[in-house]
PDB file of C-alpha atoms and ligand atoms in Angstrom:
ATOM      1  CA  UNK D  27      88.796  50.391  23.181  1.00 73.00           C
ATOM      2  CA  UNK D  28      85.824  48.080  23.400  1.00 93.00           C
ATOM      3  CA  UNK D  29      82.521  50.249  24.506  1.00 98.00           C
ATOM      4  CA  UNK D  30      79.527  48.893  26.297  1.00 98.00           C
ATOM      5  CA  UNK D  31      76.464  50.637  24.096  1.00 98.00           C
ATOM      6  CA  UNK D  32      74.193  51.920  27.021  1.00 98.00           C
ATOM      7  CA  UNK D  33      70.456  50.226  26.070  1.00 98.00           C
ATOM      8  CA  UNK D  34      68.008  52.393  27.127  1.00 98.00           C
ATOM      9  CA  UNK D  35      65.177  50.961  24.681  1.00 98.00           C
ATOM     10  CA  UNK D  36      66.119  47.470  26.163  1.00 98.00           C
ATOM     11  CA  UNK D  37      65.955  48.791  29.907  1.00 98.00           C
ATOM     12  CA  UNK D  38      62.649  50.167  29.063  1.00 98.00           C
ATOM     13  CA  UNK D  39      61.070  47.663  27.688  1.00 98.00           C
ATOM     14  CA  UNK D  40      61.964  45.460  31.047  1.00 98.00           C
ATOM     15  CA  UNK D  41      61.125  48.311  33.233  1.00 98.00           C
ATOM     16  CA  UNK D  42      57.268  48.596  31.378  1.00 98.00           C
ATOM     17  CA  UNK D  43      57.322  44.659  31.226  1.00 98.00           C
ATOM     18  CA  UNK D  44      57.510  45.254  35.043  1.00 98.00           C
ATOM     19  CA  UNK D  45      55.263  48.133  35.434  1.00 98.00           C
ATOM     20  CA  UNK D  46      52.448  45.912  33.423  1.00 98.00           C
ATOM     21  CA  UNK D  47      52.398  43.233  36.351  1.00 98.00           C
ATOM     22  CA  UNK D  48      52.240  45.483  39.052  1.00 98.00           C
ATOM     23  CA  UNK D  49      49.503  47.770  37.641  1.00 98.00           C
ATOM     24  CA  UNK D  50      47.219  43.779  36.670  1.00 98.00           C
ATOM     25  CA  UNK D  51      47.480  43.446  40.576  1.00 97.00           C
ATOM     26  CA  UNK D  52      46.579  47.372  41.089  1.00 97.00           C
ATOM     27  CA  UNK D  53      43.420  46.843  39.006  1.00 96.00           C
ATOM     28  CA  UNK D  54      42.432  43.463  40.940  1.00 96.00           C
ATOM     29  CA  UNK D  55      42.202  45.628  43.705  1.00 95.00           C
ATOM     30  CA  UNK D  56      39.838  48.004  41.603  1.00 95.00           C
ATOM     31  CA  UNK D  57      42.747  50.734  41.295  1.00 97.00           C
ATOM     32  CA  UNK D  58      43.831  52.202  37.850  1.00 98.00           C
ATOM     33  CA  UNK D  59      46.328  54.713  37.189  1.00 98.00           C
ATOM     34  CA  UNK D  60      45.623  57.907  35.769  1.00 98.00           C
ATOM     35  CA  UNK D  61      47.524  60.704  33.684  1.00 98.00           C
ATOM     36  CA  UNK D  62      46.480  63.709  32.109  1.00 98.00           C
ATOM     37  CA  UNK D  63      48.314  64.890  29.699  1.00 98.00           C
ATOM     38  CA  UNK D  64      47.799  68.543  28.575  1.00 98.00           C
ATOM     39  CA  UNK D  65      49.260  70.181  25.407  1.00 98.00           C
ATOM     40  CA  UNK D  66      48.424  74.153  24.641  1.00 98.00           C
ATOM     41  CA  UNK D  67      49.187  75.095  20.737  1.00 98.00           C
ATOM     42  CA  UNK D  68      50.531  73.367  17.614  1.00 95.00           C
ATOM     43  CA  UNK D  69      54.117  72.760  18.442  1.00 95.00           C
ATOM     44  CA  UNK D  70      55.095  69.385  16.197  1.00 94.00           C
ATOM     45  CA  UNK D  71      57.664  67.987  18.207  1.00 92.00           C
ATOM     46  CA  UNK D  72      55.296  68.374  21.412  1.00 96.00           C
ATOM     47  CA  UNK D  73      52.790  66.733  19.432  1.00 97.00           C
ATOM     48  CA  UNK D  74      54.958  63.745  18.836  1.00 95.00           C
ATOM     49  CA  UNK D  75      56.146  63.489  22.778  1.00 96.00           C
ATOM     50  CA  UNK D  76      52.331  63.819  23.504  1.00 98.00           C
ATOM     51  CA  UNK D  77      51.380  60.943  21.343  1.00 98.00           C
ATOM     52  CA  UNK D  78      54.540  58.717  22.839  1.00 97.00           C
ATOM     53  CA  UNK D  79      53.213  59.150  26.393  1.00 97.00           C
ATOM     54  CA  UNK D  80      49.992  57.945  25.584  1.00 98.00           C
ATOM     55  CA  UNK D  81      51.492  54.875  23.667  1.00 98.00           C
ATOM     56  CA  UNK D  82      53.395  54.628  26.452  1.00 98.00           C
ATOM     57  CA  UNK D  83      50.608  54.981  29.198  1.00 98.00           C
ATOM     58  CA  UNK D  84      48.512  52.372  26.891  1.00 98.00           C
ATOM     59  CA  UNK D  85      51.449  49.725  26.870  1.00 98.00           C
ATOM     60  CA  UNK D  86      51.182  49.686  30.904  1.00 98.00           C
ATOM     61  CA  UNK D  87      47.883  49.650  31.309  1.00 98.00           C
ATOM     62  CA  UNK D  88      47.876  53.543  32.289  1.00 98.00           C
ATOM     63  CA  UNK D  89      44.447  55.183  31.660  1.00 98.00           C
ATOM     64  CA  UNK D  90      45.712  58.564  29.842  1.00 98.00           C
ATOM     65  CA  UNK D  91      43.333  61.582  29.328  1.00 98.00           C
ATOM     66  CA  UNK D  92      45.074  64.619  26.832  1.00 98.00           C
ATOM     67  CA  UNK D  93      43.224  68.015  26.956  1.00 98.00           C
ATOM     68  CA  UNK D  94      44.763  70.057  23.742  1.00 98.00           C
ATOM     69  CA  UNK D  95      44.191  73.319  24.576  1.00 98.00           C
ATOM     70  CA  UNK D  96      44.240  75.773  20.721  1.00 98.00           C
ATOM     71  CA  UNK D  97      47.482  78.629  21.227  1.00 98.00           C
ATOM     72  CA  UNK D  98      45.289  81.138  22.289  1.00 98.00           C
ATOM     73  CA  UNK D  99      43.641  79.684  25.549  1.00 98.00           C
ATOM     74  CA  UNK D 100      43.928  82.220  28.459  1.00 98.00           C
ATOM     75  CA  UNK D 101      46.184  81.861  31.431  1.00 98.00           C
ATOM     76  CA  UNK D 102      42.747  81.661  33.528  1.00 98.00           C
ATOM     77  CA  UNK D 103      41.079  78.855  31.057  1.00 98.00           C
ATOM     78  CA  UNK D 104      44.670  76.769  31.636  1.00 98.00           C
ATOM     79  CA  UNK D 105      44.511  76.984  35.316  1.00 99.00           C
ATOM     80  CA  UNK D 106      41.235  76.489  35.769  1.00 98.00           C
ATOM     81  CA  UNK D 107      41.612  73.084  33.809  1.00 99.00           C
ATOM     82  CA  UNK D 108      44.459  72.327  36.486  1.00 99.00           C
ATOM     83  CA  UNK D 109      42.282  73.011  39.123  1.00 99.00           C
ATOM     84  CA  UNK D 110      39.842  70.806  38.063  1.00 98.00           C
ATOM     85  CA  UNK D 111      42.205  67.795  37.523  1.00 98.00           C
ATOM     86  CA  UNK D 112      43.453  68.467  41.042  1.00 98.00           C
ATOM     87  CA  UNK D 113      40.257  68.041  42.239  1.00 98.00           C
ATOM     88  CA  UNK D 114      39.899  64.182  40.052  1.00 97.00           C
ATOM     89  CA  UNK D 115      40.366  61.257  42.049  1.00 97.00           C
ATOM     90  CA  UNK D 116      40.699  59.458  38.665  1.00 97.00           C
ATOM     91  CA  UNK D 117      43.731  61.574  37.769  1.00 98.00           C
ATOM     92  CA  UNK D 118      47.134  60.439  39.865  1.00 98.00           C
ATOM     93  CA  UNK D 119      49.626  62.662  37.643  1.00 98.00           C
ATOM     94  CA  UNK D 120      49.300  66.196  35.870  1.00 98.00           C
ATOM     95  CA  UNK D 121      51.683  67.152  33.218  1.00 98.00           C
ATOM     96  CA  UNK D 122      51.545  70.024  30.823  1.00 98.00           C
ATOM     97  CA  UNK D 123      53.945  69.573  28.054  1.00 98.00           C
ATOM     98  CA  UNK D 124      56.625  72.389  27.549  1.00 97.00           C
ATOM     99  CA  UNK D 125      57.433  74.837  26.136  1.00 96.00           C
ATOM    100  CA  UNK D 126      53.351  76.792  26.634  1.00 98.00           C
ATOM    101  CA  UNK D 127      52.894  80.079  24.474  1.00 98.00           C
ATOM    102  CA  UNK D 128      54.783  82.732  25.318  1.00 98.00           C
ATOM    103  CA  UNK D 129      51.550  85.056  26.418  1.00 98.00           C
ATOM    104  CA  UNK D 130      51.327  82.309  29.510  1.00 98.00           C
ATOM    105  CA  UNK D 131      53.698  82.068  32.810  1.00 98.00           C
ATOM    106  CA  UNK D 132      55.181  78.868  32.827  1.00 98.00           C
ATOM    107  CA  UNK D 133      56.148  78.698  36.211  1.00 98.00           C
ATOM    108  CA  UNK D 134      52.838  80.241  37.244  1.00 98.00           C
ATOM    109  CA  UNK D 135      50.950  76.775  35.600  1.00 98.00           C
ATOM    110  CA  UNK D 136      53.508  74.672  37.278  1.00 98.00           C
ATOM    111  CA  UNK D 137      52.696  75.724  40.194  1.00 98.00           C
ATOM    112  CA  UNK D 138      49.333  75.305  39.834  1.00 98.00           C
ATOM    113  CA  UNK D 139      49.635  71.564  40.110  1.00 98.00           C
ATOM    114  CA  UNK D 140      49.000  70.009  42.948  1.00 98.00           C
ATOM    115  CA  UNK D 141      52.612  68.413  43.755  1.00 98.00           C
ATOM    116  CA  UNK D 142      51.585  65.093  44.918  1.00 98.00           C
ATOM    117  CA  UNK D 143      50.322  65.258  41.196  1.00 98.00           C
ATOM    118  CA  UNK D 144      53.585  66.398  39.668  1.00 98.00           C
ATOM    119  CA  UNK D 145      54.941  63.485  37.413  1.00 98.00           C
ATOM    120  CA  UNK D 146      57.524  65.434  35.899  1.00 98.00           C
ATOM    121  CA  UNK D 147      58.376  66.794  39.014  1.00 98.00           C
ATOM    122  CA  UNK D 148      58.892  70.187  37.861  1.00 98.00           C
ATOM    123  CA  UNK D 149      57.061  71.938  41.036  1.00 98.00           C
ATOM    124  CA  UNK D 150      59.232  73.518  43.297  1.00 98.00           C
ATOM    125  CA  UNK D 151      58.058  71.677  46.298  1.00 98.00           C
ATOM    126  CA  UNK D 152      59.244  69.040  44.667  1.00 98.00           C
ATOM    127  CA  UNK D 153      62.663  70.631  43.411  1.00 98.00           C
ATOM    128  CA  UNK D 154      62.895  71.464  47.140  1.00 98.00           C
ATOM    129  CA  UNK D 155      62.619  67.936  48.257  1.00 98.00           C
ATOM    130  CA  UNK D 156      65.013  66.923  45.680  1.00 98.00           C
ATOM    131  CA  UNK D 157      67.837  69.321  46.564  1.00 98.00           C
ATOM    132  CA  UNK D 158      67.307  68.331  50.309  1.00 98.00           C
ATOM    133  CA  UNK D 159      67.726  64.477  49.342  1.00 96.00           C
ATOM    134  CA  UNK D 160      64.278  63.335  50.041  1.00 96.00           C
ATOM    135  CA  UNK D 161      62.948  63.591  46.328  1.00 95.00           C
ATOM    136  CA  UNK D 162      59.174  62.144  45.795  1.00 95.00           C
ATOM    137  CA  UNK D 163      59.194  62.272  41.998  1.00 96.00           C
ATOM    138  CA  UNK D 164      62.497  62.539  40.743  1.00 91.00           C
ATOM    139  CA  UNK D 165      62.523  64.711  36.851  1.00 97.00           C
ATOM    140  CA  UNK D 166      61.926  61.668  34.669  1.00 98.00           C
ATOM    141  CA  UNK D 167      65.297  62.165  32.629  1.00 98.00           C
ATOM    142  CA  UNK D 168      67.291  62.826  35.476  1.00 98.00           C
ATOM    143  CA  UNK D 169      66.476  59.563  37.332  1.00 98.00           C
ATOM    144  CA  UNK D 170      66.335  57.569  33.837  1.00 98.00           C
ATOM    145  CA  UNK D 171      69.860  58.218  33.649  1.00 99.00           C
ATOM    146  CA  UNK D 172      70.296  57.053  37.002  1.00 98.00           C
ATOM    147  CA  UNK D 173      68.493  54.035  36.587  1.00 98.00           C
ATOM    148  CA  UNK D 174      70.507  53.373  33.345  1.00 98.00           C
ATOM    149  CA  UNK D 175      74.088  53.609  35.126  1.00 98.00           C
ATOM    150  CA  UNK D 176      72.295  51.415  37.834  1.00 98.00           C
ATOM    151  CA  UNK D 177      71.371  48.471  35.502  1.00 98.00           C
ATOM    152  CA  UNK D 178      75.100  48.691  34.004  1.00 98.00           C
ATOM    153  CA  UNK D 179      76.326  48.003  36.969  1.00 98.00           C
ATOM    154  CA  UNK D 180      78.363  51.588  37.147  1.00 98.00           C
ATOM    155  CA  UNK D 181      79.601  52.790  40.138  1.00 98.00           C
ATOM    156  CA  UNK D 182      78.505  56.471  41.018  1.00 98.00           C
ATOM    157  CA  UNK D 183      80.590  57.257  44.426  1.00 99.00           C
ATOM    158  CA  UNK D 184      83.464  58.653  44.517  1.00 98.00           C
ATOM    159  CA  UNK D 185      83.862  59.330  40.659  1.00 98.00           C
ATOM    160  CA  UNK D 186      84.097  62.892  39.062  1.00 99.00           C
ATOM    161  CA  UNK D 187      80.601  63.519  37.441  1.00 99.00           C
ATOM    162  CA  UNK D 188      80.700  66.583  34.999  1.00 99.00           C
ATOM    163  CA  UNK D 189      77.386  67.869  33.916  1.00 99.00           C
ATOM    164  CA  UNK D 190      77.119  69.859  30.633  1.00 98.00           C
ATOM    165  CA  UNK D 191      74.296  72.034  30.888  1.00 98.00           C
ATOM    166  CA  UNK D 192      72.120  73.406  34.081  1.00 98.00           C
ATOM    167  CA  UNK D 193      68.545  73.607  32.885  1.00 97.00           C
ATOM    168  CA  UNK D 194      66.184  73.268  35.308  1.00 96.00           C
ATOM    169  CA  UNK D 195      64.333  69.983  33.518  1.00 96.00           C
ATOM    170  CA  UNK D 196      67.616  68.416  32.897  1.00 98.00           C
ATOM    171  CA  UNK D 197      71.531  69.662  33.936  1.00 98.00           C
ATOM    172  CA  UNK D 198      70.476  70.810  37.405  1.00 98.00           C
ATOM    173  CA  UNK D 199      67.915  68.209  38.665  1.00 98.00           C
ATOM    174  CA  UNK D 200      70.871  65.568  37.425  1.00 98.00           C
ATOM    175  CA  UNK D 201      73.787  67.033  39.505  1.00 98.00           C
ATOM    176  CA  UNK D 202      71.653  66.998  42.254  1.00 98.00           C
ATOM    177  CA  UNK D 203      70.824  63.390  41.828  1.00 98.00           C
ATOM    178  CA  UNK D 204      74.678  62.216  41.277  1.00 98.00           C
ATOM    179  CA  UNK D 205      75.891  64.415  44.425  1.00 98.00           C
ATOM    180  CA  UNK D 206      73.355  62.579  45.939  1.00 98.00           C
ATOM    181  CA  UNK D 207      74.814  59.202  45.071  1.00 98.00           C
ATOM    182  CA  UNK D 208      77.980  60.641  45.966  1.00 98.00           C
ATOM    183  CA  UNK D 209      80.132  61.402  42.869  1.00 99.00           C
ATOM    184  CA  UNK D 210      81.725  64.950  42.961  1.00 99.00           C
ATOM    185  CA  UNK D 211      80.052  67.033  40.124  1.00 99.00           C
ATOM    186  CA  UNK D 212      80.874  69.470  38.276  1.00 99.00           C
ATOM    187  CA  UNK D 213      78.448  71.660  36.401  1.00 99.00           C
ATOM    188  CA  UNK D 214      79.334  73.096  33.240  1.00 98.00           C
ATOM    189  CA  UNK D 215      77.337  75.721  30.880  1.00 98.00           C
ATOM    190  CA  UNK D 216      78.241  78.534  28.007  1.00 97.00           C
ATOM    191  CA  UNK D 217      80.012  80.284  29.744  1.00 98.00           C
ATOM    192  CA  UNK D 218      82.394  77.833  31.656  1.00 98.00           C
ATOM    193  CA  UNK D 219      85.580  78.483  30.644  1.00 98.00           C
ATOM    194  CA  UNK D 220      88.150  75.974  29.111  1.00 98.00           C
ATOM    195  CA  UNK D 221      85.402  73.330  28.630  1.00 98.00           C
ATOM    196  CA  UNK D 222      87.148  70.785  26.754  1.00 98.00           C
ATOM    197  CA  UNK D 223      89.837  70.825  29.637  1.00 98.00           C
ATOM    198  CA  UNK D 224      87.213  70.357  32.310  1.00 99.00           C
ATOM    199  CA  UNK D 225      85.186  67.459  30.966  1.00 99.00           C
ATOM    200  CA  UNK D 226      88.444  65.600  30.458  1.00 98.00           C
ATOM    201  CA  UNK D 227      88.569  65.204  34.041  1.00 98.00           C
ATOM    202  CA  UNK D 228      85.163  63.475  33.789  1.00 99.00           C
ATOM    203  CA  UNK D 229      84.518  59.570  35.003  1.00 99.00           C
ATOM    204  CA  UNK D 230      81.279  60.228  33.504  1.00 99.00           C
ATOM    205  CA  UNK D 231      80.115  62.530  31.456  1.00 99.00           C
ATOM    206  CA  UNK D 232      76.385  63.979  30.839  1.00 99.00           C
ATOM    207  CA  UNK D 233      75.423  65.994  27.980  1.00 98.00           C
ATOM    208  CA  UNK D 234      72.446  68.008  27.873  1.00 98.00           C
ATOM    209  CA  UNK D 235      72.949  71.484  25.827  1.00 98.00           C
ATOM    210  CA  UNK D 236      70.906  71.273  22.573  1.00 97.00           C
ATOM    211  CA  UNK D 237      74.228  71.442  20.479  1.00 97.00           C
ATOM    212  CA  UNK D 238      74.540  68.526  17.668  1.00 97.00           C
ATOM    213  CA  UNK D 239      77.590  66.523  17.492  1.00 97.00           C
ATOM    214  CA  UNK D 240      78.962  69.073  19.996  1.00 98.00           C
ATOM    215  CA  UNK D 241      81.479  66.980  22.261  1.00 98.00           C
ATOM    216  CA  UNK D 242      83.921  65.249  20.455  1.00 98.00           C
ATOM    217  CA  UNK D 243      86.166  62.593  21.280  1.00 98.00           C
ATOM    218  CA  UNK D 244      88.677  65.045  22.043  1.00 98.00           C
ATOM    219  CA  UNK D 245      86.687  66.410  25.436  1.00 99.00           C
ATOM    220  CA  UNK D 246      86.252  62.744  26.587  1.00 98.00           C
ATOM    221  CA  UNK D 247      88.904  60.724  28.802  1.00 98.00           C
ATOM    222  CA  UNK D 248      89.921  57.448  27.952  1.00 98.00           C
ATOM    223  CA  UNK D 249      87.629  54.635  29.550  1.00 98.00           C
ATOM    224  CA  UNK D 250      85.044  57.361  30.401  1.00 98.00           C
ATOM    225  CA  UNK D 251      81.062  56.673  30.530  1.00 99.00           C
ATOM    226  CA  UNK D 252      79.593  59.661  28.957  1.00 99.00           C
ATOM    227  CA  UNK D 253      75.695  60.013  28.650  1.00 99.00           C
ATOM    228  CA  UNK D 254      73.954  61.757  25.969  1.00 98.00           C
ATOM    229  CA  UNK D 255      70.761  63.201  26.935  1.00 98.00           C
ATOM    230  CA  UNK D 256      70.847  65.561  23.629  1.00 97.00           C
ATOM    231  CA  UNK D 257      67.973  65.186  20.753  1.00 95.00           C
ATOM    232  CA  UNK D 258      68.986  67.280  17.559  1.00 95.00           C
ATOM    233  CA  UNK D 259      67.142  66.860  14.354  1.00 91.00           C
ATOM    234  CA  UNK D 260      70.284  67.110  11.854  1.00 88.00           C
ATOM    235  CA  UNK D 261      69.832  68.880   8.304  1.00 88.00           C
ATOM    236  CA  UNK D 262      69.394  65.795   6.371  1.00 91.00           C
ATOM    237  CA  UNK D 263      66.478  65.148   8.830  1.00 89.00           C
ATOM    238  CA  UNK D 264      68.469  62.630  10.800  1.00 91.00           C
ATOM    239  CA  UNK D 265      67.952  62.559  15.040  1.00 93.00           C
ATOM    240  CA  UNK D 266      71.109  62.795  16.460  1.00 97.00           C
ATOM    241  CA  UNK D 267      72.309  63.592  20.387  1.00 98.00           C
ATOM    242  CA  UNK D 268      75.075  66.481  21.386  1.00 98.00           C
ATOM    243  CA  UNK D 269      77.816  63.702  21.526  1.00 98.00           C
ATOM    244  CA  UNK D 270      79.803  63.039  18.440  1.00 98.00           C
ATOM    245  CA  UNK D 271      79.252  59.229  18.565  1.00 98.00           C
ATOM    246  CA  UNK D 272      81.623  58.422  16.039  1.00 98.00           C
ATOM    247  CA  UNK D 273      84.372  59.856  17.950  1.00 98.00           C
ATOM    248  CA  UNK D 274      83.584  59.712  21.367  1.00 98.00           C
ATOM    249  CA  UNK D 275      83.087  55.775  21.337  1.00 98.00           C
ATOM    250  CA  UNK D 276      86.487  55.318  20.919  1.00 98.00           C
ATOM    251  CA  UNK D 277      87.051  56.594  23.782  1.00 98.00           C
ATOM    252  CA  UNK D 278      84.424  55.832  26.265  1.00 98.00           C
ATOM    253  CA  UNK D 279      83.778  52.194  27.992  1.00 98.00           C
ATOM    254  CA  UNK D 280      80.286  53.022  27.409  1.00 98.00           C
ATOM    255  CA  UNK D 281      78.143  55.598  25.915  1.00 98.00           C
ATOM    256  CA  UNK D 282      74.384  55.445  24.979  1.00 98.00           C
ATOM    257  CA  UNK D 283      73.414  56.291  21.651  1.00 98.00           C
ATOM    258  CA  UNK D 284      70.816  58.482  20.338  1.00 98.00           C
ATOM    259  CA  UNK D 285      68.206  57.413  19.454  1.00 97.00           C
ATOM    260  CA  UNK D 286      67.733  54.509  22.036  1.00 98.00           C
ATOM    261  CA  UNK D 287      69.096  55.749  25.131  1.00 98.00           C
ATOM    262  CA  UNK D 288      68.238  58.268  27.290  1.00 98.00           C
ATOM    263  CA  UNK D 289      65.053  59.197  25.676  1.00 97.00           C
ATOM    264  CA  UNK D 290      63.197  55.373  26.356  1.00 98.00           C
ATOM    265  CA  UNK D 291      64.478  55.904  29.732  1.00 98.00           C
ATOM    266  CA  UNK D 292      62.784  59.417  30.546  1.00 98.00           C
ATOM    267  CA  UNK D 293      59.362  57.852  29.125  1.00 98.00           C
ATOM    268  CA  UNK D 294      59.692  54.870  31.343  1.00 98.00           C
ATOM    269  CA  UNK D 295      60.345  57.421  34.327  1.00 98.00           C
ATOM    270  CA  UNK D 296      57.043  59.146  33.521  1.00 98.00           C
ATOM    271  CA  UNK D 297      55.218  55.712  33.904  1.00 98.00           C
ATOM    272  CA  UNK D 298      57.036  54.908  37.164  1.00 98.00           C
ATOM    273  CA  UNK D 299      56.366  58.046  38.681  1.00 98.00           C
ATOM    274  CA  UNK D 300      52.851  58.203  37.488  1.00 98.00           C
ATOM    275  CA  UNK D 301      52.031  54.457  39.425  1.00 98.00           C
ATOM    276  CA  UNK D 302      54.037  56.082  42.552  1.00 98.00           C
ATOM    277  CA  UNK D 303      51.777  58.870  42.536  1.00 98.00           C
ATOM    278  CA  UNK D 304      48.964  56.568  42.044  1.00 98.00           C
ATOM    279  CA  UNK D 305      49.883  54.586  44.901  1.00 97.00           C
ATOM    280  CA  UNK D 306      49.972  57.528  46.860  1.00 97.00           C
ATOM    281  CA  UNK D 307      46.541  58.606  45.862  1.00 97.00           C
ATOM    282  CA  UNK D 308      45.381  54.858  46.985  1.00 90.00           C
ATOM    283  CA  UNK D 309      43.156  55.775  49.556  1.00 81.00           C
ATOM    284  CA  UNK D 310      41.689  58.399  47.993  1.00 82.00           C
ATOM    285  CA  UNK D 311      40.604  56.934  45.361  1.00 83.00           C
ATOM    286  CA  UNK D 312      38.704  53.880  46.421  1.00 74.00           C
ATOM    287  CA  UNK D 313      36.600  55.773  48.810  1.00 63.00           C
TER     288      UNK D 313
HETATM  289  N1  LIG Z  10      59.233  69.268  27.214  1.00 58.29           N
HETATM  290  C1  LIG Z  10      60.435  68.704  26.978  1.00 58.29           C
HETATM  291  N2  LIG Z  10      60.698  67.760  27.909  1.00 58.29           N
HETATM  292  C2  LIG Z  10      59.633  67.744  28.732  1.00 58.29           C
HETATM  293  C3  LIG Z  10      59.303  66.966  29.878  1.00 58.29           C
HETATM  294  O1  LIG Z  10      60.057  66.116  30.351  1.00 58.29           O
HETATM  295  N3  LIG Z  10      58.105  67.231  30.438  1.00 58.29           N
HETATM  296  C4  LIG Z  10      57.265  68.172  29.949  1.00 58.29           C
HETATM  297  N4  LIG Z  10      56.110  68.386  30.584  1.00 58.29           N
HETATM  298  N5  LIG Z  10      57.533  68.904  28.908  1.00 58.29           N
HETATM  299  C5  LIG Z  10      58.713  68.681  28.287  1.00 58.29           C
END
């Protein structure tokens, strides 16, 4: 069967191209977006997300401002940097890149930030809002995916949705957002049992354990969308997603690869959410 490759890269770029228009007319109006980006430690991989944001941020026309904090800043030095970018009318969105070191309460910082502030929307006022339908941000990779089955033109309602993982940044945040849009979901994790069985019965499927190559085409339906939000660095050093692309797109009617699907998608998110904050902040900030 003939797939439709799922072009997150290409949406992307026409979401930013989009973005970079409406933030010219913000600035004729003397308004500029602002996101501070905070990284604690020496983690490589956050390193490299850090530096995409800001490329990202640059593209648009986002002013971005990174405070990297060494490993060993205190709990009280970390919030006490929130506080103060709270308190910055030049500053529309706040995120601190995850994971933090382990001597510092992650759910503490995050909520710390103020959550009209909260880009990635990982604040639980803002979980709240999501689980009650009303989200304000929606989690960037969450509502990337969304926009992705969107711009294909797939339908959401009615179909069976199975969700592999329940994290709070990804699996749950995205079940909430297809129930919303009224597929019936299924969430799956480690210890589901018969899991091949159960994401058979997936219309679409959405991957997000961690696990390279993991589903094969033998847990996939014929003519089923499956999403790969996965990002495994293979032995040989190669990225790859927790879908088996090889086999699974001989199955599915469309399936986004890795890299160049989800990922572009939960950068673009960031952006979006970052200019909707902005806009909130509006008032605020030309006084
Ligand atoms: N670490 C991995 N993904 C994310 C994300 O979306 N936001 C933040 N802040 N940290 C992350």
């Amino acid at each position: 069967m003939a797939y439709k490759l799922l072009d997150g890269k290409d949406l992307a770029r026409r979401m930013k191209e989009a973005m970079k228009l409406e933030i010219r007319s913000m600035a004729e109006e003397g308004i500029v977006p602002g996101l501070a980006v905070v990284i604690v430690g020496n983690d490589p991989a956050s390193r490299i997300y850090v530096n995409n944001k800001k490329k990202d941020c640059e593209e648009v026309g986002i002013r971005s401002f990174e405070y990297a904090l060494p490993e060993e800043t205190s709990e009280d030095q970390l919030l006490g940097l929130i506080d103060a970018l709270n308190q910055d009318p030049a500053i529309d969105g706040i995120l601190v890149q995850l994971p933090i070191p382990k001597h510092l309460d992650e759910a503490k910082v995050i909520r710390r930030i103020r959550h009209d502030k909260d880009v990635d929307a990982f604040h639980p006022y803002n979980t709240g809002e999501l689980m009650i339908g009303r989200p304000v941000f929606a989690p960037c990779t969450p509502a990337g995916v969304m926009e992705l089955l969107k711009d294909a033109g797939i339908e959401v309602a009615g179909k069976n949705c199975v969700v592999v993982g329940r994290s709070n940044i990804v699996g749950k945040p995205m079940s909430m957002l297809m129930l919303h849009a009224n597929a019936t979901v299924t969430v799956c994790h480690s210890k589901t049992k018969d899991l091949k069985e159960v994401c058979r019965q997936a219309d679409i499927l959405i991957v997000a354990i961690g696990k390279a190559d993991f589903i094969t085409g033998d847990y996939v339906r014929e003519g089923a969308v499956v999403i790969d939000v996965g990002m495994n660095r293979r032995e040989d050093g190669k990225l790859t997603g927790d879908v088996d692309f090889e086999s699974v797109s001989k199955k599915a009617s469309a399936i986004t690869p890795v890299p160049g699907g989800v990922g572009p998608m939960t950068r673009a998110m960031l952006l979006k959410n970052t200019i909707k904050a902005c806009n909130m902040h509006k008032k605020n900030k030309l006084s």
